[in-house]
mmCIF file of C-alpha atoms in Angstrom:
data_model
loop_
_atom_site.group_PDB
_atom_site.id
_atom_site.type_symbol
_atom_site.label_atom_id
_atom_site.label_comp_id
_atom_site.label_asym_id
_atom_site.label_seq_id
_atom_site.Cartn_x
_atom_site.Cartn_y
_atom_site.Cartn_z
ATOM 1 C CA MET A 1065 16.234 -3.862 -7.350
ATOM 2 C CA GLY A 1066 17.175 -5.406 -4.016
ATOM 3 C CA GLY A 1067 14.624 -5.769 -1.791
ATOM 4 C CA ALA A 1068 11.031 -6.955 -1.962
ATOM 5 C CA LEU A 1069 7.368 -5.734 -1.280
ATOM 6 C CA VAL A 1070 5.718 -9.468 -0.411
ATOM 7 C CA ARG A 1071 2.085 -10.454 -0.108
ATOM 8 C CA ILE A 1072 1.242 -12.123 3.150
ATOM 9 C CA GLY A 1073 0.489 -15.745 2.834
ATOM 10 C CA LEU A 1074 1.567 -19.137 1.286
ATOM 11 C CA VAL A 1075 0.753 -19.534 -2.963
ATOM 12 C CA LEU A 1076 3.653 -18.785 -5.103
ATOM 13 C CA GLY A 1077 6.838 -17.377 -4.503
ATOM 14 C CA VAL A 1078 8.760 -16.358 -7.407
ATOM 15 C CA VAL A 1079 11.553 -13.950 -8.238
ATOM 16 C CA ILE A 1080 12.047 -11.591 -11.132
ATOM 17 C CA LEU A 1081 13.834 -8.700 -11.599
ATOM 18 C CA GLY A 1082 15.767 -8.896 -8.339
ATOM 19 C CA LEU A 1083 11.886 -8.224 -6.505
ATOM 20 C CA ALA A 1084 10.596 -11.244 -4.299
ATOM 21 C CA VAL A 1085 7.047 -11.917 -4.537
ATOM 22 C CA VAL A 1086 4.338 -14.269 -2.917
ATOM 23 C CA VAL A 1087 1.292 -14.656 -3.606
ATOM 24 C CA GLY A 1088 -0.670 -15.338 -0.327
ATOM 25 C CA LEU A 1089 -3.223 -17.368 -0.055
ATOM 26 C CA GLY A 1090 -5.613 -13.763 0.589
ATOM 27 C CA TYR A 1091 -4.847 -13.157 -2.965
ATOM 28 C CA ALA A 1092 -5.624 -15.964 -4.692
ATOM 29 C CA GLN A 1093 -9.613 -16.256 -2.576
ATOM 30 C CA LEU A 1094 -9.854 -12.018 -3.907
ATOM 31 C CA ARG A 1095 -8.773 -13.881 -7.008
ATOM 32 C CA SER A 1096 -12.493 -15.723 -7.221
ATOM 33 C CA ASN A 1097 -14.590 -12.537 -6.642
ATOM 34 C CA ALA A 1098 -12.236 -10.430 -9.481
ATOM 35 C CA ALA A 1099 -12.141 -10.104 -13.773
ATOM 36 C CA ALA A 1100 -8.986 -12.145 -14.778
ATOM 37 C CA ASP A 1101 -8.737 -10.646 -18.231
ATOM 38 C CA ALA A 1102 -5.473 -8.211 -18.496
ATOM 39 C CA ALA A 1103 -7.788 -5.561 -20.089
ATOM 40 C CA VAL A 1104 -9.544 -5.152 -16.954
ATOM 41 C CA ARG A 1105 -10.434 -1.004 -17.096
ATOM 42 C CA VAL A 1106 -8.443 1.120 -15.868
ATOM 43 C CA PRO A 1107 -9.369 3.122 -12.377
ATOM 44 C CA GLN A 1108 -10.501 6.979 -12.620
ATOM 45 C CA GLN A 1109 -7.788 7.844 -10.137
ATOM 46 C CA LEU A 1110 -10.508 9.857 -7.671
ATOM 47 C CA SER A 1111 -9.152 13.135 -5.272
ATOM 48 C CA ALA A 1112 -9.502 13.686 -1.457
ATOM 49 C CA SER A 1113 -11.202 16.864 -0.044
ATOM 50 C CA ALA A 1114 -8.486 18.742 2.164
ATOM 51 C CA THR A 1115 -9.395 21.745 4.699
ATOM 52 C CA ALA A 1116 -5.722 23.249 4.882
ATOM 53 C CA PRO A 1117 -2.345 22.756 1.715
ATOM 54 C CA THR A 1118 0.181 21.401 4.499
ATOM 55 C CA THR A 1119 1.379 22.701 7.850
ATOM 56 C CA THR A 1120 4.953 22.979 9.451
ATOM 57 C CA PRO A 1121 7.268 20.895 6.924
ATOM 58 C CA GLY A 1122 9.121 17.729 9.047
ATOM 59 C CA THR A 1123 12.646 17.044 9.295
ATOM 60 C CA GLY A 1124 14.717 13.749 8.133
ATOM 61 C CA THR A 1125 11.616 11.933 6.164
ATOM 62 C CA ALA A 1126 9.507 13.549 7.893
ATOM 63 C CA THR A 1127 6.886 15.078 5.721
ATOM 64 C CA PRO A 1128 4.228 18.051 5.697
ATOM 65 C CA ARG A 1129 0.941 17.490 6.332
ATOM 66 C CA VAL A 1130 -2.439 17.402 5.254
ATOM 67 C CA ARG A 1131 -5.178 17.699 6.825
ATOM 68 C CA VAL A 1132 -7.930 15.817 5.028
ATOM 69 C CA ASP A 1133 -11.778 16.619 5.260
ATOM 70 C CA PRO A 1134 -12.913 14.484 7.994
ATOM 71 C CA ALA A 1135 -16.278 15.197 6.331
ATOM 72 C CA TRP A 1136 -15.252 14.283 2.896
ATOM 73 C CA ALA A 1137 -13.234 11.134 5.191
ATOM 74 C CA GLN A 1138 -16.772 9.873 6.618
ATOM 75 C CA ARG A 1139 -18.598 9.606 3.996
ATOM 76 C CA THR A 1140 -16.684 8.460 1.368
ATOM 77 C CA ALA A 1141 -15.748 5.655 4.483
ATOM 78 C CA ALA A 1142 -19.652 5.514 4.544
ATOM 79 C CA ALA A 1143 -19.893 4.639 1.346
ATOM 80 C CA THR A 1144 -16.563 2.556 0.431
ATOM 81 C CA GLY A 1145 -16.570 0.278 3.215
ATOM 82 C CA ILE A 1146 -13.186 1.671 3.907
ATOM 83 C CA PRO A 1147 -12.254 1.662 7.519
ATOM 84 C CA LEU A 1148 -11.499 5.190 8.196
ATOM 85 C CA ARG A 1149 -8.687 5.465 9.536
ATOM 86 C CA ALA A 1150 -6.647 3.126 6.215
ATOM 87 C CA LEU A 1151 -9.245 5.559 4.269
ATOM 88 C CA GLU A 1152 -7.384 8.678 6.003
ATOM 89 C CA ALA A 1153 -4.286 7.710 5.054
ATOM 90 C CA TYR A 1154 -4.993 7.162 1.459
ATOM 91 C CA ALA A 1155 -6.240 10.310 1.021
ATOM 92 C CA GLN A 1156 -3.273 12.024 3.037
ATOM 93 C CA ALA A 1157 -0.977 10.440 0.363
ATOM 94 C CA GLU A 1158 -2.394 11.020 -2.656
ATOM 95 C CA LEU A 1159 -2.907 15.161 -1.232
ATOM 96 C CA VAL A 1160 1.335 15.105 -0.180
ATOM 97 C CA LEU A 1161 1.887 13.562 -3.527
ATOM 98 C CA HIS A 1162 -0.632 15.984 -5.868
ATOM 99 C CA ALA A 1163 1.204 18.498 -4.666
ATOM 100 C CA GLU A 1164 5.133 16.741 -5.109
ATOM 101 C CA GLN A 1165 4.780 14.750 -7.486
ATOM 102 C CA PRO A 1166 1.935 16.567 -10.050
ATOM 103 C CA ALA A 1167 2.057 14.877 -12.695
ATOM 104 C CA CYS A 1168 1.498 11.592 -11.334
ATOM 105 C CA GLY A 1169 -2.031 12.165 -11.314
ATOM 106 C CA ILE A 1170 -2.392 8.808 -7.939
ATOM 107 C CA GLY A 1171 -6.366 9.098 -7.235
ATOM 108 C CA TRP A 1172 -6.020 7.754 -3.114
ATOM 109 C CA ASN A 1173 -9.061 5.397 -4.596
ATOM 110 C CA THR A 1174 -6.256 3.245 -6.506
ATOM 111 C CA LEU A 1175 -4.020 3.269 -2.845
ATOM 112 C CA ALA A 1176 -7.226 2.117 -1.847
ATOM 113 C CA GLY A 1177 -7.373 -0.446 -4.274
ATOM 114 C CA LEU A 1178 -4.209 -1.639 -3.217
ATOM 115 C CA GLY A 1179 -4.302 -1.448 0.983
ATOM 116 C CA GLU A 1180 -7.175 -3.664 0.173
ATOM 117 C CA ILE A 1181 -5.373 -6.390 -2.040
ATOM 118 C CA GLU A 1182 -2.395 -5.733 0.302
ATOM 119 C CA SER A 1183 -3.511 -6.648 4.224
ATOM 120 C CA ASP A 1184 -7.665 -5.956 3.515
ATOM 121 C CA HIS A 1185 -6.699 -2.333 4.498
ATOM 122 C CA GLY A 1186 -5.199 -3.674 8.198
ATOM 123 C CA ARG A 1187 -7.457 -6.420 8.920
ATOM 124 C CA HIS A 1188 -5.988 -9.602 7.742
ATOM 125 C CA GLY A 1189 -6.292 -12.631 9.982
ATOM 126 C CA GLY A 1190 -8.033 -10.201 12.547
ATOM 127 C CA SER A 1191 -5.810 -7.289 12.887
ATOM 128 C CA ALA A 1192 -7.725 -3.720 13.119
ATOM 129 C CA LEU A 1193 -5.821 0.140 12.956
ATOM 130 C CA ASN A 1194 -6.029 1.756 15.722
ATOM 131 C CA ASP A 1195 -5.999 5.346 16.323
ATOM 132 C CA ALA A 1196 -3.079 6.005 15.805
ATOM 133 C CA GLY A 1197 -3.108 3.603 12.527
ATOM 134 C CA TYR A 1198 -1.274 0.953 13.788
ATOM 135 C CA PRO A 1199 -2.595 -2.522 13.462
ATOM 136 C CA GLU A 1200 -3.779 -4.729 16.156
ATOM 137 C CA PRO A 1201 -1.725 -7.393 16.809
ATOM 138 C CA PRO A 1202 1.122 -5.895 13.747
ATOM 139 C CA ILE A 1203 0.476 -7.925 10.773
ATOM 140 C CA ARG A 1204 3.362 -9.846 9.509
ATOM 141 C CA GLY A 1205 4.213 -12.375 6.371
ATOM 142 C CA PRO A 1206 5.759 -15.613 6.221
ATOM 143 C CA ALA A 1207 9.353 -16.347 7.041
ATOM 144 C CA LEU A 1208 10.950 -15.665 3.523
ATOM 145 C CA ASP A 1209 13.420 -18.961 4.046
ATOM 146 C CA GLY A 1210 13.079 -20.616 0.257
ATOM 147 C CA ASN A 1211 10.189 -22.827 1.592
ATOM 148 C CA GLY A 1212 8.542 -22.429 -1.469
ATOM 149 C CA VAL A 1213 9.097 -18.338 -1.692
ATOM 150 C CA ALA A 1214 12.146 -16.208 -2.200
ATOM 151 C CA ALA A 1215 14.510 -16.819 0.471
ATOM 152 C CA ILE A 1216 15.301 -12.967 1.814
ATOM 153 C CA PRO A 1217 18.031 -13.448 4.350
ATOM 154 C CA ASP A 1218 17.652 -10.959 7.422
ATOM 155 C CA THR A 1219 18.429 -6.930 6.442
ATOM 156 C CA ASP A 1220 16.832 -4.844 9.105
ATOM 157 C CA GLY A 1221 18.752 -6.662 12.126
ATOM 158 C CA GLY A 1222 15.360 -8.082 13.072
ATOM 159 C CA ARG A 1223 13.676 -4.713 13.836
ATOM 160 C CA TRP A 1224 10.565 -4.221 11.495
ATOM 161 C CA ASP A 1225 9.514 -8.442 11.824
ATOM 162 C CA GLY A 1226 10.824 -9.641 14.624
ATOM 163 C CA ASP A 1227 13.118 -12.288 12.348
ATOM 164 C CA THR A 1228 17.642 -11.360 12.897
ATOM 165 C CA ARG A 1229 17.485 -14.537 10.369
ATOM 166 C CA TRP A 1230 15.056 -13.900 7.167
ATOM 167 C CA ASP A 1231 13.436 -11.126 6.080
ATOM 168 C CA HIS A 1232 9.348 -11.296 6.592
ATOM 169 C CA ALA A 1233 6.789 -8.419 4.745
ATOM 170 C CA VAL A 1234 5.617 -6.181 6.797
ATOM 171 C CA GLY A 1235 2.526 -3.913 8.074
ATOM 172 C CA PRO A 1236 -0.993 -2.902 6.382
ATOM 173 C CA MET A 1237 0.911 -2.340 2.419
ATOM 174 C CA GLN A 1238 3.383 -5.341 3.359
ATOM 175 C CA PHE A 1239 6.716 -3.900 2.619
ATOM 176 C CA ILE A 1240 9.985 -6.033 2.810
ATOM 177 C CA PRO A 1241 12.746 -3.795 5.805
ATOM 178 C CA ASP A 1242 15.096 -4.257 2.103
ATOM 179 C CA THR A 1243 12.493 -2.224 0.947
ATOM 180 C CA TRP A 1244 11.486 0.140 3.370
ATOM 181 C CA ALA A 1245 14.436 0.939 3.931
ATOM 182 C CA ARG A 1246 15.205 3.126 0.898
ATOM 183 C CA TRP A 1247 10.994 3.499 0.544
ATOM 184 C CA GLY A 1248 10.377 4.329 3.806
ATOM 185 C CA ALA A 1249 9.176 7.945 4.535
ATOM 186 C CA ASP A 1250 6.755 9.373 7.572
ATOM 187 C CA GLY A 1251 3.461 10.156 6.810
ATOM 188 C CA ASN A 1252 2.221 10.794 10.290
ATOM 189 C CA GLY A 1253 4.734 13.636 11.148
ATOM 190 C CA ASP A 1254 6.153 11.863 14.208
ATOM 191 C CA GLY A 1255 9.984 11.671 13.262
ATOM 192 C CA VAL A 1256 9.701 7.894 12.484
ATOM 193 C CA ALA A 1257 8.744 6.083 9.261
ATOM 194 C CA ASP A 1258 7.711 2.915 10.139
ATOM 195 C CA PRO A 1259 6.053 0.398 8.073
ATOM 196 C CA ASN A 1260 4.123 -1.118 10.688
ATOM 197 C CA GLN A 1261 2.146 1.889 10.712
ATOM 198 C CA ILE A 1262 -0.891 2.936 8.084
ATOM 199 C CA ASP A 1263 0.061 6.707 7.139
ATOM 200 C CA ASP A 1264 4.038 6.169 6.108
ATOM 201 C CA ALA A 1265 3.277 2.987 4.632
ATOM 202 C CA ALA A 1266 0.838 4.626 2.112
ATOM 203 C CA LEU A 1267 2.912 6.993 1.609
ATOM 204 C CA ALA A 1268 5.928 5.096 0.833
ATOM 205 C CA ALA A 1269 4.052 3.294 -1.207
ATOM 206 C CA ALA A 1270 1.717 6.591 -3.520
ATOM 207 C CA ARG A 1271 6.071 7.505 -3.996
ATOM 208 C CA TYR A 1272 6.850 4.159 -4.753
ATOM 209 C CA LEU A 1273 3.443 3.647 -7.305
ATOM 210 C CA CYS A 1274 4.705 7.382 -8.636
ATOM 211 C CA ALA A 1275 8.422 5.978 -9.179
ATOM 212 C CA ALA A 1276 7.483 3.912 -12.054
ATOM 213 C CA GLY A 1277 5.816 6.884 -13.903
ATOM 214 C CA PRO A 1278 2.513 9.160 -14.893
ATOM 215 C CA MET A 1279 -0.402 7.550 -13.554
ATOM 216 C CA THR A 1280 -2.849 8.952 -16.317
ATOM 217 C CA THR A 1281 -2.678 6.345 -19.384
ATOM 218 C CA PRO A 1282 -3.951 3.313 -18.619
ATOM 219 C CA ALA A 1283 -0.391 1.797 -19.761
ATOM 220 C CA GLY A 1284 0.890 4.336 -17.101
ATOM 221 C CA TRP A 1285 -1.316 2.838 -14.789
ATOM 222 C CA ARG A 1286 -0.695 -0.543 -15.255
ATOM 223 C CA ALA A 1287 3.193 -0.240 -14.950
ATOM 224 C CA ALA A 1288 2.764 1.705 -11.767
ATOM 225 C CA ILE A 1289 0.646 -0.585 -10.154
ATOM 226 C CA PHE A 1290 2.777 -3.716 -12.141
ATOM 227 C CA SER A 1291 5.641 -2.723 -9.868
ATOM 228 C CA TYR A 1292 4.902 -3.529 -6.974
ATOM 229 C CA ASN A 1293 3.291 -6.992 -7.750
ATOM 230 C CA HIS A 1294 4.657 -8.296 -10.934
ATOM 231 C CA LEU A 1295 1.827 -10.001 -12.407
ATOM 232 C CA ASP A 1296 -1.424 -8.743 -14.571
ATOM 233 C CA THR A 1297 -3.617 -10.675 -12.374
ATOM 234 C CA TYR A 1298 -2.343 -8.437 -9.901
ATOM 235 C CA VAL A 1299 -2.965 -5.529 -11.566
ATOM 236 C CA ASP A 1300 -6.611 -6.547 -12.590
ATOM 237 C CA ASP A 1301 -7.364 -6.791 -8.833
ATOM 238 C CA VAL A 1302 -6.349 -3.466 -7.877
ATOM 239 C CA ALA A 1303 -7.754 -1.992 -10.930
ATOM 240 C CA ALA A 1304 -11.156 -3.586 -9.684
ATOM 241 C CA ALA A 1305 -10.977 -2.907 -6.422
ATOM 242 C CA ALA A 1306 -9.770 1.227 -7.396
ATOM 243 C CA ASN A 1307 -13.565 1.138 -9.626
ATOM 244 C CA ARG A 1308 -15.763 -0.592 -7.077
ATOM 245 C CA TYR A 1309 -14.701 2.625 -4.858
ATOM 246 C CA ALA A 1310 -14.712 4.828 -7.451
ATOM 247 C CA ALA A 1311 -18.195 4.409 -8.359
ATOM 248 C CA ALA A 1312 -19.502 3.715 -4.857
ATOM 249 C CA VAL A 1313 -18.927 7.733 -4.035
ATOM 250 C CA SER A 1314 -20.243 8.691 -8.420
#
């Protein structure tokens, strides 16, 4: 596999089977509060509530829109502490995947766990998601220049990361441009697949995870999260976050 998903920060860089992984400082801090046991309980996959199935399909990379129930979203955001705009993106992606790939079984809380670890739901470094779903200021990982991290020369002409020499991980789900070129999705139906936009990034992440196979068993769930970042401790932390969100609404 070419390209990668990369974490913000600079603690450790490795390359495994062509997947570059950077473990960030924020992730290391989260590890101090999460279980380190590889047997962490796999989360129950929760489903969001929709007010309507789908609307008019888009074109190109666009996806049929699913409307998340606003009352459900408000209650769930209040119970979990997830920013409403981020929660709506995770829920919409889960509902779309339920229609596209029902056998996958991904839950919104799994995507929320991933979003927490990757960028604190778009809040890394003092950013915040605006109403359109873009973090302000934009979230960028360090230059992947081989200096303590994987070396990934520019693959997008600086389109997404603003760097024409080296790639950077981009946006709330931290996609590398090369990976985005293959997995990019248009979750908000505006005709553009943008890794900076939370609906697009959440849908792309959901499809990426489901490509690893059904997430309905502990082994399948762990394999999918491991495909996003090749560290068992990372898988454990996503599970811990997803379980916390499940418990908050139970």
